[in-house]
Tab-separated table of C-alpha atoms in Angstrom:
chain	number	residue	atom	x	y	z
T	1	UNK	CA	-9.778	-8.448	6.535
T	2	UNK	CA	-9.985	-6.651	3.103
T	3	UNK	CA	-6.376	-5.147	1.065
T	4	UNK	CA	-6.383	-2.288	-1.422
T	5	UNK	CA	-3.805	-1.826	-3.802
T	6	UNK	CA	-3.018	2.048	-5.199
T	7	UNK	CA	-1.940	0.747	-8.987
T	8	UNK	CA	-2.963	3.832	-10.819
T	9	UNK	CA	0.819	4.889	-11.301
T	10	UNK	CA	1.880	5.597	-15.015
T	11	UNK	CA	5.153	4.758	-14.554
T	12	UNK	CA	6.557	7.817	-16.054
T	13	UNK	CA	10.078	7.905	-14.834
T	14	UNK	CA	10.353	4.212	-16.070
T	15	UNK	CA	8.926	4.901	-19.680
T	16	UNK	CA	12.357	4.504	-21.182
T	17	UNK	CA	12.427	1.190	-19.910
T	18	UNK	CA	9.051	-0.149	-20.279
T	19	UNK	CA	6.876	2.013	-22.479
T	20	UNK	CA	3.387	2.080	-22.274
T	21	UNK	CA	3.204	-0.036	-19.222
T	22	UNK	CA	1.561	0.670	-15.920
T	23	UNK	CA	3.343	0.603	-12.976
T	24	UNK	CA	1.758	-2.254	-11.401
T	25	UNK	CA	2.706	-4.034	-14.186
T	26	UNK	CA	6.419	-3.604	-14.398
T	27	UNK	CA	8.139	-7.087	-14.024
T	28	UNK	CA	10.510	-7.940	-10.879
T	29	UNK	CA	11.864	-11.139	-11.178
T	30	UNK	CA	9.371	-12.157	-13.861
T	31	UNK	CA	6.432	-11.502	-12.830
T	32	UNK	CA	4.946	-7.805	-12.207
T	33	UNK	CA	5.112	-5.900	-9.424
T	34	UNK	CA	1.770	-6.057	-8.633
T	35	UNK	CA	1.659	-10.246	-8.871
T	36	UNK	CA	4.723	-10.132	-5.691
T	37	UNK	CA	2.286	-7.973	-3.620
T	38	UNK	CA	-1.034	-9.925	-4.052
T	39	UNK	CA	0.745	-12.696	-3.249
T	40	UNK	CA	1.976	-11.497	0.048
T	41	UNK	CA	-1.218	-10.570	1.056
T	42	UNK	CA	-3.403	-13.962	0.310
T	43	UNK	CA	-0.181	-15.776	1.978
T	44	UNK	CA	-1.173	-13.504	5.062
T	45	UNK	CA	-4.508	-15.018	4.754
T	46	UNK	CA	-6.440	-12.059	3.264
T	47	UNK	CA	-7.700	-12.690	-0.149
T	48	UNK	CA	-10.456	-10.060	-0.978
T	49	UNK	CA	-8.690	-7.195	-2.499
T	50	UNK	CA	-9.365	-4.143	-3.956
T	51	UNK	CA	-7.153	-2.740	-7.649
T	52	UNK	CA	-7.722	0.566	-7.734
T	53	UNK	CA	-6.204	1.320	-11.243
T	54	UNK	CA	-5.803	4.639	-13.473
T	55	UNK	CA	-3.141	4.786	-16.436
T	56	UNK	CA	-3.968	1.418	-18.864
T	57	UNK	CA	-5.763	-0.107	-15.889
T	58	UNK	CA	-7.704	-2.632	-18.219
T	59	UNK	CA	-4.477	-4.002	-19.014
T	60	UNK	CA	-4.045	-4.947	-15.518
T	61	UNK	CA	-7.466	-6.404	-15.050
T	62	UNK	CA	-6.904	-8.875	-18.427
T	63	UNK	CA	-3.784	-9.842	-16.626
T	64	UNK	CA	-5.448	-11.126	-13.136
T	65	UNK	CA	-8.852	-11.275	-14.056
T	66	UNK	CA	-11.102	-12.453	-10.996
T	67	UNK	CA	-8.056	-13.837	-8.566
T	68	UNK	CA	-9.700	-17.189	-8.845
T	69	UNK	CA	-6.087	-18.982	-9.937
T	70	UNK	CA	-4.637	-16.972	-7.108
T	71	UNK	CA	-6.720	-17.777	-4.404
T	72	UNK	CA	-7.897	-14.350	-4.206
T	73	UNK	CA	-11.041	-12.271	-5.421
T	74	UNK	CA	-10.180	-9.177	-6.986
T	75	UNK	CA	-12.286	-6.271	-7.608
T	76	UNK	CA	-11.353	-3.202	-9.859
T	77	UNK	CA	-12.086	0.543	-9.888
T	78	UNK	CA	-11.259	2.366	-12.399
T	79	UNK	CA	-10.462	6.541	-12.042
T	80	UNK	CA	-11.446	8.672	-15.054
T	81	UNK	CA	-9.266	11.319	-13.717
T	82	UNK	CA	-6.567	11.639	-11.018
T	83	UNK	CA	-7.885	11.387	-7.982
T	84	UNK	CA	-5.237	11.550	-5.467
T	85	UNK	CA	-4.309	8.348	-2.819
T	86	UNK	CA	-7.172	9.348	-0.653
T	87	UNK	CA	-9.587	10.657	-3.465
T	88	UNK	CA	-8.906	6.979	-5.453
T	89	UNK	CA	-9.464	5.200	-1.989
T	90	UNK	CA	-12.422	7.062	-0.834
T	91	UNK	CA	-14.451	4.854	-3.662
T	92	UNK	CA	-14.126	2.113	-1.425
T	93	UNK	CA	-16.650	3.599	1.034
T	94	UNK	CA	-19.462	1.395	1.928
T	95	UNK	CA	-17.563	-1.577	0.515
T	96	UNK	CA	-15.312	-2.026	3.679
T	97	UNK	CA	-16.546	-2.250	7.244
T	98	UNK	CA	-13.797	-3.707	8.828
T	99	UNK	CA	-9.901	-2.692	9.197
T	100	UNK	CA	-8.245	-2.421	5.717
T	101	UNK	CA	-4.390	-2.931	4.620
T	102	UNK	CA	-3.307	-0.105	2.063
T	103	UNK	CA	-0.203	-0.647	-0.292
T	104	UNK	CA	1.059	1.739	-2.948
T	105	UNK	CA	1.378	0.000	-6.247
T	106	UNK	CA	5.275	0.904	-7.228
T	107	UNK	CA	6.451	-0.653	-3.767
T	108	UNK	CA	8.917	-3.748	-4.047
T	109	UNK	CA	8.320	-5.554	-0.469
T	110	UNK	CA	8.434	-8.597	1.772
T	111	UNK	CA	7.816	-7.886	5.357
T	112	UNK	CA	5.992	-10.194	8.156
T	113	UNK	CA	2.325	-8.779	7.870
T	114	UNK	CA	1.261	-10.786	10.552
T	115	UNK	CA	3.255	-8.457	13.335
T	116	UNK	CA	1.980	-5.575	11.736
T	117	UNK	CA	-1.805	-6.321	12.073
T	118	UNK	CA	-1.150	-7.056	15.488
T	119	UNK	CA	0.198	-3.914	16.246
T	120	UNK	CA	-2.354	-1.830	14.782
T	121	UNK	CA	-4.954	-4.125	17.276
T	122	UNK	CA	-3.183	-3.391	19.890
T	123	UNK	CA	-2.299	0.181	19.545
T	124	UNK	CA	-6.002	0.736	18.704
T	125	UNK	CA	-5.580	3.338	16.326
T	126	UNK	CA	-7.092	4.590	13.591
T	127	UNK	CA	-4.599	4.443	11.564
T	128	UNK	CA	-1.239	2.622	11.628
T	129	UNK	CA	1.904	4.076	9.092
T	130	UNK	CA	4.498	1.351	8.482
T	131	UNK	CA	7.779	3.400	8.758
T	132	UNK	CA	11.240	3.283	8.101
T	133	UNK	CA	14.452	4.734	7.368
T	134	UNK	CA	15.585	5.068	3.394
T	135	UNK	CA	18.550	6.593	1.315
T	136	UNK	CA	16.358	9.619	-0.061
T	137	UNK	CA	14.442	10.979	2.736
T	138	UNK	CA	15.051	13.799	0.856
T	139	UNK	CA	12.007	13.288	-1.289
T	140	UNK	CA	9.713	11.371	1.048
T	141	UNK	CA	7.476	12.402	3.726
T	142	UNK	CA	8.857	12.238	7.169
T	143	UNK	CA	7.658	11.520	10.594
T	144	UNK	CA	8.274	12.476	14.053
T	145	UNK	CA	7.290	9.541	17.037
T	146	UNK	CA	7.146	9.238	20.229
T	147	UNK	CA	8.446	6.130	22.328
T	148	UNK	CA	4.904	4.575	22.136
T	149	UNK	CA	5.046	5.175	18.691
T	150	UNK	CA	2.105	7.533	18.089
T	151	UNK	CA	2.913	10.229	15.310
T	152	UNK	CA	3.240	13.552	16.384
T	153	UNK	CA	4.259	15.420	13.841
T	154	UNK	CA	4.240	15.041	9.555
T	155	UNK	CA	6.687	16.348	7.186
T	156	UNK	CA	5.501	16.082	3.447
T	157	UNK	CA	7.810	16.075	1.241
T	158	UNK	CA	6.517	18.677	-1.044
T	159	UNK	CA	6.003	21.268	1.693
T	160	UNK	CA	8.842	20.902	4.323
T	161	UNK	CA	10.759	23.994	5.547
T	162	UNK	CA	14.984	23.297	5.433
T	163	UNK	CA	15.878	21.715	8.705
T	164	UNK	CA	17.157	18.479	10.844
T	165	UNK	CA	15.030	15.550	10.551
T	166	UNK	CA	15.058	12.168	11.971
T	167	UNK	CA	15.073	9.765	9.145
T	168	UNK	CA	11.906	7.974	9.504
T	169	UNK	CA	10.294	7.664	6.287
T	170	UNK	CA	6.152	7.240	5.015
T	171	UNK	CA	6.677	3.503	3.672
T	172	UNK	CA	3.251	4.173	2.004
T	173	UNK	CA	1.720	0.894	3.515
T	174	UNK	CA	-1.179	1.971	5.592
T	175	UNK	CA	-3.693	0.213	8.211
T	176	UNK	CA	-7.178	2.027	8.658
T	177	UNK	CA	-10.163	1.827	10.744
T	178	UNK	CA	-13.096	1.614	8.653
T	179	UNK	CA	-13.765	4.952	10.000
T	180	UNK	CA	-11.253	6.691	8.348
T	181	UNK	CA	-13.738	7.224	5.388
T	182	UNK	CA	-15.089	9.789	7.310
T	183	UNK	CA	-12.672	12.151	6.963
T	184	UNK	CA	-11.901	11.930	3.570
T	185	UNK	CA	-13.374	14.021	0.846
T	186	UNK	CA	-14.989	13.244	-2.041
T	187	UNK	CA	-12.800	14.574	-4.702
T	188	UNK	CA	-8.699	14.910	-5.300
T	189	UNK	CA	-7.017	14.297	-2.251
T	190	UNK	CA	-4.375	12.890	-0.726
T	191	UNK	CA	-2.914	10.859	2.463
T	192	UNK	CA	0.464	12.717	2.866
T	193	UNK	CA	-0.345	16.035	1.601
T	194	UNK	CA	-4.476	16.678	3.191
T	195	UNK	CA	-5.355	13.679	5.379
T	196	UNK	CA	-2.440	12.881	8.051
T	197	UNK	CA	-2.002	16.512	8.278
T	198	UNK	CA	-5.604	17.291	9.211
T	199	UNK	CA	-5.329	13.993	11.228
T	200	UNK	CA	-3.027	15.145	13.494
T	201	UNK	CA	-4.961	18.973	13.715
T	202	UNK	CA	-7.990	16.784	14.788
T	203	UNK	CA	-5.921	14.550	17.721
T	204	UNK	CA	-6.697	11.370	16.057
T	205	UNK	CA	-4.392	8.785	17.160
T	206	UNK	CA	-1.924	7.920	14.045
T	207	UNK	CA	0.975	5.262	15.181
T	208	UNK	CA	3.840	4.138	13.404
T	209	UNK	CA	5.201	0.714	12.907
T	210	UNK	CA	8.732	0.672	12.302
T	211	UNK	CA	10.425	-2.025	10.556
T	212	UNK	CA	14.036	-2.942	9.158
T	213	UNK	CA	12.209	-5.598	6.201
T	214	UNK	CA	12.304	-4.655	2.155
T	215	UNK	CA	10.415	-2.188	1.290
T	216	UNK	CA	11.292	0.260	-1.337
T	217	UNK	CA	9.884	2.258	-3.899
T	218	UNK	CA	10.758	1.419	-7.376
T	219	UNK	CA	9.649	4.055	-9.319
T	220	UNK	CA	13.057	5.158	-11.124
T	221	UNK	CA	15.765	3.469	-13.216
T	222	UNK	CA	18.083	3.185	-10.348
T	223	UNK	CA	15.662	2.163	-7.633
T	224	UNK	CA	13.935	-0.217	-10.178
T	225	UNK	CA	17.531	-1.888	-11.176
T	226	UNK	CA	18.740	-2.098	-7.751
T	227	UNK	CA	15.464	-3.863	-6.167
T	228	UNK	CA	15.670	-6.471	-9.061
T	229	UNK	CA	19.147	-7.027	-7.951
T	230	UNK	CA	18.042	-7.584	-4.400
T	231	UNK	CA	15.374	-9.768	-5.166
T	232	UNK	CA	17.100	-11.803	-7.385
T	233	UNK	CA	20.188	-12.290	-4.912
T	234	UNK	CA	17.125	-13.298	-2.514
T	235	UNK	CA	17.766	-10.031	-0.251
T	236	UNK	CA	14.302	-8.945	-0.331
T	237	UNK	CA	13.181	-12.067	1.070
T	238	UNK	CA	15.646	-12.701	3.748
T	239	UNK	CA	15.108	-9.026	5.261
T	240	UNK	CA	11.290	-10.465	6.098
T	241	UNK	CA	11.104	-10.402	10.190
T	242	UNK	CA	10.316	-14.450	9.575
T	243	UNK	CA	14.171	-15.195	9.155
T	244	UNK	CA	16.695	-14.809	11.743
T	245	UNK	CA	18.673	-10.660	10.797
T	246	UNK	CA	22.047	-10.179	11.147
T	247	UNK	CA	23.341	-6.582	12.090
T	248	UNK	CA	26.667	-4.429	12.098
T	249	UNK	CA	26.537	-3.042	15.569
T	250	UNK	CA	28.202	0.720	15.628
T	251	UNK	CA	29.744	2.778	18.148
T	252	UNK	CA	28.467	6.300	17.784
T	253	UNK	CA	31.296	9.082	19.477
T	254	UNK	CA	34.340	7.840	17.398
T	255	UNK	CA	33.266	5.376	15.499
T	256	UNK	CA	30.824	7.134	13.133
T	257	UNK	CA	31.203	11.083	14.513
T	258	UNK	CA	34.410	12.638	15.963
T	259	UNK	CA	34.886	11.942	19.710
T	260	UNK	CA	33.723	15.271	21.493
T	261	UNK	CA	34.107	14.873	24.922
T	262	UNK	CA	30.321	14.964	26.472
T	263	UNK	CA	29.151	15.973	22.838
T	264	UNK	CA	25.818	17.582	24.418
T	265	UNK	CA	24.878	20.154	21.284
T	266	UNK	CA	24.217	18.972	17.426
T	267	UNK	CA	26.013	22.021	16.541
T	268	UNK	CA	29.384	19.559	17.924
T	269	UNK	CA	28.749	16.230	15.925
T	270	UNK	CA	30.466	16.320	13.026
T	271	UNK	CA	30.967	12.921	10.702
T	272	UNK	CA	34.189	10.995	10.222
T	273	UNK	CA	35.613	11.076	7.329
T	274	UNK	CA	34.252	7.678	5.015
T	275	UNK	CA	31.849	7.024	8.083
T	276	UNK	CA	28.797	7.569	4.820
T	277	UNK	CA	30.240	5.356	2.921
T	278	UNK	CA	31.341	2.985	5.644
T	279	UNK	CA	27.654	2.905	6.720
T	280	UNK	CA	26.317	3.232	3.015
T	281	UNK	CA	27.792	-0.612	2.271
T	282	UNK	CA	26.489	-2.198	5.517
T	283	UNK	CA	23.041	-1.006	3.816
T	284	UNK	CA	23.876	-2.430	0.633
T	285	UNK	CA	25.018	-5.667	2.228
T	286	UNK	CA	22.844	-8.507	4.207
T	287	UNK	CA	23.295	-6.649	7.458
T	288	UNK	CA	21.276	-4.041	9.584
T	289	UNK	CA	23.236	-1.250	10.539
T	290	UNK	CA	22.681	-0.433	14.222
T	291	UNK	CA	24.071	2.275	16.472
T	292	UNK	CA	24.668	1.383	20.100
T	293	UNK	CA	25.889	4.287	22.436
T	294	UNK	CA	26.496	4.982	26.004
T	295	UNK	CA	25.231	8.537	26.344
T	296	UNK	CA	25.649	9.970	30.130
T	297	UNK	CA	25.386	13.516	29.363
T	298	UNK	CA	21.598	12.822	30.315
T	299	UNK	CA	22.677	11.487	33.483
T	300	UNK	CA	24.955	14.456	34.150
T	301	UNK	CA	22.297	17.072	33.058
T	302	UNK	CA	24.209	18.237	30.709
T	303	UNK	CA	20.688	18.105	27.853
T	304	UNK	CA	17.839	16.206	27.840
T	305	UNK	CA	16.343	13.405	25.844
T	306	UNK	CA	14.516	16.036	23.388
T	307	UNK	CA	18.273	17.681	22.839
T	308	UNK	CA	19.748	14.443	22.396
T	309	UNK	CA	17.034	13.381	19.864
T	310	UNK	CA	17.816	16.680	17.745
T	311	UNK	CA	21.987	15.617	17.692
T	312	UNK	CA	20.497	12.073	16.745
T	313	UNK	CA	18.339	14.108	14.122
T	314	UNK	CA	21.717	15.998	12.794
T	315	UNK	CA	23.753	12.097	12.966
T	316	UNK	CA	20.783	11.269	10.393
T	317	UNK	CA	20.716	13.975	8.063
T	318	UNK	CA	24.236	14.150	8.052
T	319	UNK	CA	24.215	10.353	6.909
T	320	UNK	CA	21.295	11.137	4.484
T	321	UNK	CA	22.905	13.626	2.394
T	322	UNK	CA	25.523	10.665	1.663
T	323	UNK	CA	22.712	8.039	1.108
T	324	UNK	CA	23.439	6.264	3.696
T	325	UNK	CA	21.502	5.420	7.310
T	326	UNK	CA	21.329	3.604	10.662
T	327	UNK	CA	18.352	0.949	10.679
T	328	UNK	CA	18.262	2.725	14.664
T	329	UNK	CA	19.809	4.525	17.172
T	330	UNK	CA	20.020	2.432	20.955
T	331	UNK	CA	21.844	4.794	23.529
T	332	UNK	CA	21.658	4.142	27.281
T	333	UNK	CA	21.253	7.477	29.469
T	334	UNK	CA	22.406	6.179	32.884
T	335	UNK	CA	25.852	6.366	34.858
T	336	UNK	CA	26.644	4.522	37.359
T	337	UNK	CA	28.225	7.236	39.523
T	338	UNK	CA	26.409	9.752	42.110
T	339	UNK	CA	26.528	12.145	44.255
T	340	UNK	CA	27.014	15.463	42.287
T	341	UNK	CA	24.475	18.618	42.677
T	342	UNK	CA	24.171	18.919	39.492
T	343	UNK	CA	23.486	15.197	38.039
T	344	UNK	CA	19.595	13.627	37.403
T	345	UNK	CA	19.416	11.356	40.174
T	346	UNK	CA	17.025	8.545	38.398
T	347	UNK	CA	19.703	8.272	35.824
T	348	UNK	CA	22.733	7.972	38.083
T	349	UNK	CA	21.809	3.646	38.407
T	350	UNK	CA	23.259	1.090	37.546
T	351	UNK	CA	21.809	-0.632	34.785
T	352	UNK	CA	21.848	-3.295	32.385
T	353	UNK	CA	22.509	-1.424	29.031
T	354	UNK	CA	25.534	0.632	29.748
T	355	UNK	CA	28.070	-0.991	27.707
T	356	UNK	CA	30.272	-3.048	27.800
T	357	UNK	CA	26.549	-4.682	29.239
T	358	UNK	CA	24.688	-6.563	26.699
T	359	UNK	CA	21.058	-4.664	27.183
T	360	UNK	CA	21.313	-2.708	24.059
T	361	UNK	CA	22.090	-4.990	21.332
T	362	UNK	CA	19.476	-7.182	23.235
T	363	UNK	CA	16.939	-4.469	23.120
T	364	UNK	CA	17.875	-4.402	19.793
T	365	UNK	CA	17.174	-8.407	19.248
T	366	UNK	CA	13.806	-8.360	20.518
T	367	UNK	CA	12.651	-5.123	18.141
């Protein structure tokens, strides 16, 4: 298997901080940006990759050269002009005939690669997003999934109409199909904006792979500042699916929204007061932050699981305008009692993850 790395980023917003340097090249820890991800990937055992550089880009290739000392083989392409995610990627056509890893240049991450090749071959799609909650959905494509985790829906960022979203977030780390060259056009173009749109118009299968490990964008002051902060303290590393997690485990009704009895309508859930910033520290802090809720009103009919998703959709933008998120959302729908006309009699069982049962936080264990 082949990588390709998107380094063509001028680092604009960062310019104050490191002038003329490319964004691949800003240091983290000591080394650039760019040095942390081509590391992960020959550690994953995939050593041919692909720069594809823009702003100063010969200042990148005079800093890794061929790979050799790294145990990798680099090439580099070089874009006159922008050409987009997609447009910069599409050079790689005819040089790849096998399934490709995709990172964005300006990402800080350490995740277990391993799991997520595996669930692209098994989902057999044609192209697998790695996803994830953040603390600025607000500027970042979105997603909505399904339980088997195929994308149904895509949100960009730059064209998305006011509304309730789940947080679930374009981590900008991509697995494709060699095929996926065929729908991409020569030219300026780009994944989030033209090519998971038109995707998704075509039917192609798109999945998601959703993950709690570091991966964040460091393309500002405060993002770059706070991810050398985590990586120093060794955060970044620790949050990598390898090493045992450890998790806050939340209540929902009471605990993080007020307690409506049977709350069965987003236009009821309304946030505790501090329950942001309660949440907003767990996320700064070593630990997941993990919701865990008994939710009947599915057994009693009172909505369904597409109305319950849209309250859990309001419970995350709620949190999101106060930077602050739940790594997930675990709710059981049974209850245990029956016999009433109105109830849905497959959910009236009794089951393992009805709390005070353990099944949620050990659904939660295996994800």
């Amino acid at each position: 298997m082949k990588a390709c790395i998107l380094a063509g980023g001028k680092g604009t917003r960062l310019k104050h901080l490191f002038p003329d340097t490319p964004k691949g090249l800003v240091p983290l820890g000591g080394k650039p940006i760019l040095e942390h991800q081509i590391d992960l990937l020959v550690n994953a055992g995939i050593n041919e990759i692909f720069l594809l550089t823009g702003y100063r880009g010969e200042l990148i290739q005079e800093y890794f050269g061929s790979g050799e000392d790294r145990n990798a083989t680099l090439h580099y392409l070089q874009e006159d002009v922008p050409l987009g995610t997609a447009g910069a990627f599409k050079q790689l056509e005819g040089k790849v005939s096998e399934d490709i890893v995709v990172l964005y240049g300006d990402l800080v991450v350490d995740f277990d690669l391993a799991t997520l090749l595996a669930f692209h071959q098994k989902q057999k799609a044609l192209a697998t997003l790695v996803v994830h909650p953040n603390d600025h959905p607000y500027d970042s494509d979105l997603l909505e999934i399904n339980e088997e985790c195929d994308v149904l829906n895509w949100f960009p960022k730059n064209n998305r109409p006011d509304g309730i979203y789940a947080n679930l977030v374009n981590a900008a780390i991509y697995v494709f199909r060699p095929d996926i060259f065929s729908w991409i056009p020569k030219g300026c173009t780009d994944f989030g904006t033209d090519i998971f749109p038109l995707l998704l118009q075509k039917h192609q299968k798109i999945c998601a792979y959703r993950t709690s490990e570091y991966i964040k964008d460091m393309g500002t002051e405060d993002r770059w500042q706070k991810s050398s902060h985590d990586f120093e303290s060794g955060l970044t590393a620790r949050r990598n699916l390898t090493n045992p997690q450890r998790a806050v485990f939340l209540d929902r009704d009471g605990t993080i929204n007020r307690d409506v009895d049977l709350l069965c309508d987003m236009t009821q859930l309304e946030l505790l007061p501090r329950a942001s910033q309660a949440i907003r520290q767990i996320n700064n802090s070593e630990f997941l932050s993990i919701c865990v809720t008994n939710q009947s009103v599915i057994a009693r009919n009172l909505c369904d699981l597409g109305e319950l998703q849209q309250i859990h959709n309001q419970l995350e933008t709620l949190l999101a305008r106060d930077q602050a998120y739940l790594d997930h959302i675990y709710f059981c729908p049974h209850h245990p009692d029956s016999g009433y006309p109105e109830e849905r009699a497959e959910y009236k069982i009794n089951c393992e993850c009805r709390k005070p049962n353990t099944g949620l936080v050990l659904a939660a264990k295996e994800k």
